[in-house]
Every structure is written in C-alpha cells, then in structure tokens.
XYZ file of C-alpha atoms in Angstrom:
249
model
C 9.248 -18.580 -78.668
C 7.933 -18.758 -82.209
C 4.223 -18.404 -82.824
C 3.788 -21.972 -84.042
C 5.581 -23.381 -81.013
C 3.424 -21.259 -78.711
C 0.275 -22.457 -80.461
C 1.381 -26.074 -80.084
C 1.903 -25.512 -76.368
C -1.578 -24.037 -76.192
C -2.930 -27.281 -77.623
C -1.096 -29.309 -74.989
C -2.159 -27.049 -72.118
C -5.795 -27.343 -73.244
C -5.685 -31.126 -73.440
C -8.180 -32.743 -71.165
C -10.606 -29.830 -71.255
C -13.720 -29.714 -73.358
C -12.778 -29.553 -77.006
C -15.561 -27.131 -77.879
C -14.585 -24.787 -75.064
C -10.911 -24.875 -76.053
C -11.902 -24.170 -79.666
C -13.959 -21.183 -78.521
C -11.003 -19.744 -76.616
C -8.748 -20.317 -79.607
C -11.201 -18.588 -81.929
C -11.332 -15.530 -79.658
C -7.713 -15.235 -78.565
C -5.582 -17.536 -80.676
C -4.110 -14.509 -82.453
C -2.569 -13.370 -79.147
C 0.257 -15.922 -79.304
C 1.821 -13.623 -81.852
C 2.458 -11.195 -78.987
C 5.203 -13.465 -77.636
C 6.642 -14.554 -80.983
C 10.372 -14.171 -81.509
C 9.743 -12.684 -84.956
C 9.290 -8.876 -84.561
C 7.045 -8.750 -87.649
C 4.726 -11.331 -86.136
C 4.597 -9.430 -82.863
C 3.884 -6.209 -84.747
C 0.966 -7.848 -86.554
C -0.449 -9.136 -83.270
C -0.073 -5.707 -81.661
C -1.908 -4.102 -84.575
C -4.692 -6.670 -84.186
C -4.925 -5.938 -80.460
C -5.049 -2.195 -81.026
C -7.865 -2.671 -83.524
C -9.873 -4.854 -81.146
C -9.393 -2.405 -78.300
C -10.618 0.462 -80.520
C -13.711 -1.597 -81.329
C -14.214 -2.221 -77.604
C -14.045 1.483 -76.814
C -16.510 2.275 -79.597
C -18.888 -0.439 -78.382
C -18.662 0.840 -74.805
C -19.385 4.392 -75.923
C -22.438 3.114 -77.793
C -23.612 1.275 -74.662
C -23.203 4.394 -72.538
C -25.075 6.486 -75.091
C -27.995 4.052 -75.186
C -27.998 3.738 -71.410
C -28.704 7.457 -71.147
C -31.317 7.354 -73.927
C -33.226 4.409 -72.456
C -32.981 5.449 -68.814
C -36.501 6.999 -68.772
C -37.951 3.521 -69.448
C -37.172 2.391 -65.910
C -34.635 -0.170 -64.672
C -36.449 -3.317 -65.833
C -37.712 -2.098 -69.201
C -34.419 -0.380 -69.964
C -32.411 -3.600 -69.970
C -35.014 -5.337 -72.118
C -35.006 -2.615 -74.762
C -33.762 -4.399 -77.945
C -31.253 -1.812 -79.149
C -29.634 -1.390 -75.750
C -29.584 -5.144 -75.176
C -27.911 -5.716 -78.543
C -25.344 -3.004 -77.832
C -24.400 -4.765 -74.585
C -24.063 -8.047 -76.447
C -21.748 -6.455 -79.006
C -19.600 -4.945 -76.270
C -19.338 -8.304 -74.502
C -18.314 -9.967 -77.769
C -15.672 -7.326 -78.449
C -14.288 -7.568 -74.920
C -14.027 -11.322 -75.228
C -11.692 -10.936 -78.212
C -9.389 -8.464 -76.481
C -6.753 -8.509 -73.739
C -6.968 -8.526 -70.859
C -10.775 -8.456 -70.979
C -11.063 -11.751 -72.842
C -9.250 -13.576 -70.036
C -12.239 -13.217 -67.733
C -14.825 -14.817 -70.025
C -15.542 -17.956 -67.995
C -13.221 -20.708 -66.888
C -11.027 -21.221 -63.859
C -7.281 -21.061 -63.540
C -6.829 -24.372 -65.328
C -8.338 -25.739 -68.511
C -8.774 -23.676 -71.681
C -7.988 -20.342 -70.013
C -4.603 -21.502 -68.701
C -2.463 -20.946 -71.841
C -3.887 -17.457 -72.325
C -3.309 -16.454 -68.693
C 0.275 -17.675 -69.007
C 0.585 -15.873 -72.343
C -0.440 -12.553 -70.800
C 2.105 -12.951 -67.999
C 4.842 -14.071 -70.381
C 4.133 -11.087 -72.620
C 4.553 -8.697 -69.685
C 7.718 -10.484 -68.536
C 9.469 -10.762 -71.907
C 8.210 -7.654 -73.696
C 7.356 -5.186 -70.924
C 7.552 -2.083 -73.121
C 5.041 -3.463 -75.643
C 2.787 -4.744 -72.852
C 2.826 -1.375 -71.124
C 2.132 0.547 -74.316
C -0.660 -1.651 -75.642
C -2.405 -3.343 -72.719
C -1.132 -2.113 -69.361
C -3.308 -3.648 -66.646
C -1.601 -4.034 -63.272
C -4.726 -5.388 -61.620
C -5.063 -8.096 -64.254
C -1.392 -8.986 -63.843
C -1.827 -9.339 -60.090
C -5.003 -11.401 -60.407
C -3.475 -13.772 -62.963
C -0.316 -14.300 -60.906
C -2.448 -15.174 -57.898
C -4.542 -17.474 -60.053
C -1.393 -19.304 -61.124
C 0.098 -19.462 -57.616
C -1.406 -22.809 -56.649
C -0.002 -26.287 -56.195
C -0.697 -29.219 -58.494
C 0.184 -27.784 -61.892
C 1.288 -30.240 -64.555
C 4.927 -30.280 -65.615
C 4.627 -27.974 -68.666
C 2.828 -25.375 -66.567
C 5.331 -25.647 -63.715
C 8.171 -25.199 -66.211
C 6.544 -22.078 -67.649
C 5.979 -20.581 -64.196
C 9.593 -21.281 -63.203
C 10.694 -19.552 -66.413
C 8.589 -16.515 -65.495
C 10.052 -16.273 -62.003
C 13.554 -16.465 -63.475
C 12.840 -13.695 -65.982
C 11.274 -11.409 -63.389
C 14.127 -11.632 -60.857
C 16.587 -10.506 -63.535
C 15.066 -7.059 -63.975
C 14.438 -3.858 -62.067
C 11.232 -4.130 -60.080
C 7.970 -3.557 -61.950
C 4.550 -3.041 -60.420
C 3.169 -6.275 -58.894
C 6.379 -8.249 -59.439
C 6.378 -8.995 -55.718
C 3.367 -11.235 -56.373
C 5.711 -13.722 -58.047
C 6.822 -14.818 -54.585
C 3.463 -16.618 -54.455
C 4.326 -18.452 -57.650
C 7.790 -19.349 -56.394
C 6.297 -20.839 -53.248
C 3.761 -22.803 -55.306
C 6.385 -24.328 -57.642
C 9.248 -24.565 -55.153
C 11.693 -27.341 -55.936
C 15.181 -28.211 -57.096
C 14.847 -26.668 -60.561
C 13.591 -23.319 -59.280
C 16.134 -23.115 -56.491
C 18.996 -23.961 -58.844
C 18.017 -21.043 -61.094
C 17.521 -18.670 -58.187
C 20.915 -19.555 -56.705
C 22.505 -18.909 -60.103
C 20.761 -15.535 -60.309
C 21.774 -14.661 -56.744
C 25.414 -15.382 -57.635
C 25.361 -13.442 -60.911
C 26.795 -10.023 -61.746
C 23.283 -8.576 -62.125
C 22.532 -6.549 -58.944
C 18.776 -6.841 -59.435
C 19.024 -10.621 -59.829
C 21.180 -10.907 -56.710
C 18.703 -8.853 -54.737
C 15.435 -10.337 -55.933
C 16.597 -13.955 -56.130
C 18.186 -13.706 -52.699
C 14.955 -12.387 -51.211
C 12.845 -15.143 -52.778
C 15.274 -17.849 -51.618
C 15.150 -16.403 -48.107
C 11.337 -16.542 -48.146
C 11.260 -20.068 -49.581
C 13.163 -21.223 -46.508
C 10.650 -19.403 -44.284
C 7.146 -20.326 -45.515
C 5.613 -18.840 -42.392
C 6.951 -15.334 -43.167
C 4.492 -13.116 -45.084
C 5.648 -11.371 -48.241
C 4.892 -7.795 -47.195
C 6.539 -4.435 -47.854
C 7.679 -4.360 -44.230
C 9.331 -7.783 -44.536
C 10.990 -6.731 -47.800
C 12.394 -3.501 -46.372
C 13.560 -5.204 -43.198
C 15.330 -7.901 -45.221
C 17.053 -5.304 -47.410
C 18.141 -3.310 -44.380
C 19.625 -6.409 -42.764
C 21.533 -7.590 -45.837
C 24.673 -6.171 -47.394
C 24.885 -2.410 -47.795
C 25.043 -2.784 -51.569
C 21.309 -3.498 -51.469
C 20.375 -0.206 -49.873
C 19.967 1.552 -53.199
C 17.239 -0.919 -54.158
C 15.030 -0.650 -51.098
C 12.292 1.537 -52.576
C 8.539 0.803 -52.567
C 7.454 -2.609 -53.785
C-alpha cells in the first residue's frame, strides 16, 4: 500500500472522532504510514525517522534516571515537584508519544483516532516482519493490539483490514503471538474470511494449510479455547504431514 493511500485510509478510519484528537495523533505518528509503503525508499525514510525518535527516547529516559538519582534525597513528594526532574519526565513522555510502539498507548481506546495506528503496527509486523523485528520488536505490544482489535462491531474498512491480516499471517511460518489472531478471526468471522481460509487450506503452502485449517476448525467450535494443548491435540489428530509443525505456539 502506498503511503498516500495509507494516509487516506487513516483519514477515513478517524472519521467520527474528535477532529482535534485525530490531528494530534496525526502530528505525532503520521510519519509511521511510511513503514508500510510499497516504495522501499519511503519505508527506509520512515525507518530512519523511527530510529532517530527511539534514540531520543533512550536519551530522555537516561536523563530521567539520572535526575531521579540526583533528586532522591529531596523525598518522594518534593522529588517529583523538582522543576528539572519534572521537565525531564515531560520530555520523555513527549518523545515516547512520537515513537512506536510507545506512542500507541497515549490515550484513546481501540476505536477512534488510535485505530489506524494500531492497525498500522500490526500490518507492519505482518507484511514486513524483518524490518519490524529489527527496528521495533515488541511482542507484548503485538499481543495487546491484537486483543484490542478482536472485538465485534468494527466498521467495514476495519473488518476488511483485519481479514487481510489474518490471511497474511496464516501464510507464513509461525511467529510469536500469531496464535492471538484466532481471536480476530472469531471476531470478524463471515463468508469473506472463510472463503480466504478455505483457499489457504487448499493451497500448496504447508503453513497455510496447517494454520488456516486450525482456524477454520476453531471457527466451527466457538466453545473450544485456543490453547497450546488444543493446538497440539489438533495437530496430532490431523494428517501426519502436520507433525513437523507441532512445535510451541
């Protein structure tokens, strides 16, 4: 997806939320849509921006830690009112808000202005896993964002994006926290998703056959929990060609 197209989708996803709040998110993290651009040069520029912001965050955190030690003799109440230390904390918060994944947790729920940036972070990990791992690996953030997205009632553009993500993920060898996408599949279950999963399960890709087959099996059994035990039992009970893929999940 080109950067301009991604930015236009961000505008549509943010529609209906407070304009000022959406503008604030865009000012902090609008650059991040370059991370999922089709143009390698645009992605490279966005990665360089992210690396710079993360360096600033580390420097600001080091400054906070230094001042915390220096002001500790003041006592707990006076310490946090000390102007230099207070300003250092403000700078760190500002830097974190312009970075990933830290900036994703600056206010807002799963919907509204945060939604396009949460989806962006997940799409980045799904489409460009090497770059994501090198520049912003955060398995806990990935898990939290998937769970945040795994709810009913999304609008059509959001449902379409989540279905796309499930389709991408089932095509690859398992990555940490990919099993969480079962939650998303259950939240957006429907004809479109099942059609894509059936196609993946019938493909020549062994990972797609395995992962898509497992998700389809769970979609037909909403009462069954998505646990490691269930996964391993399912693999053991399916065709022997799956046995090589039954490692930890």
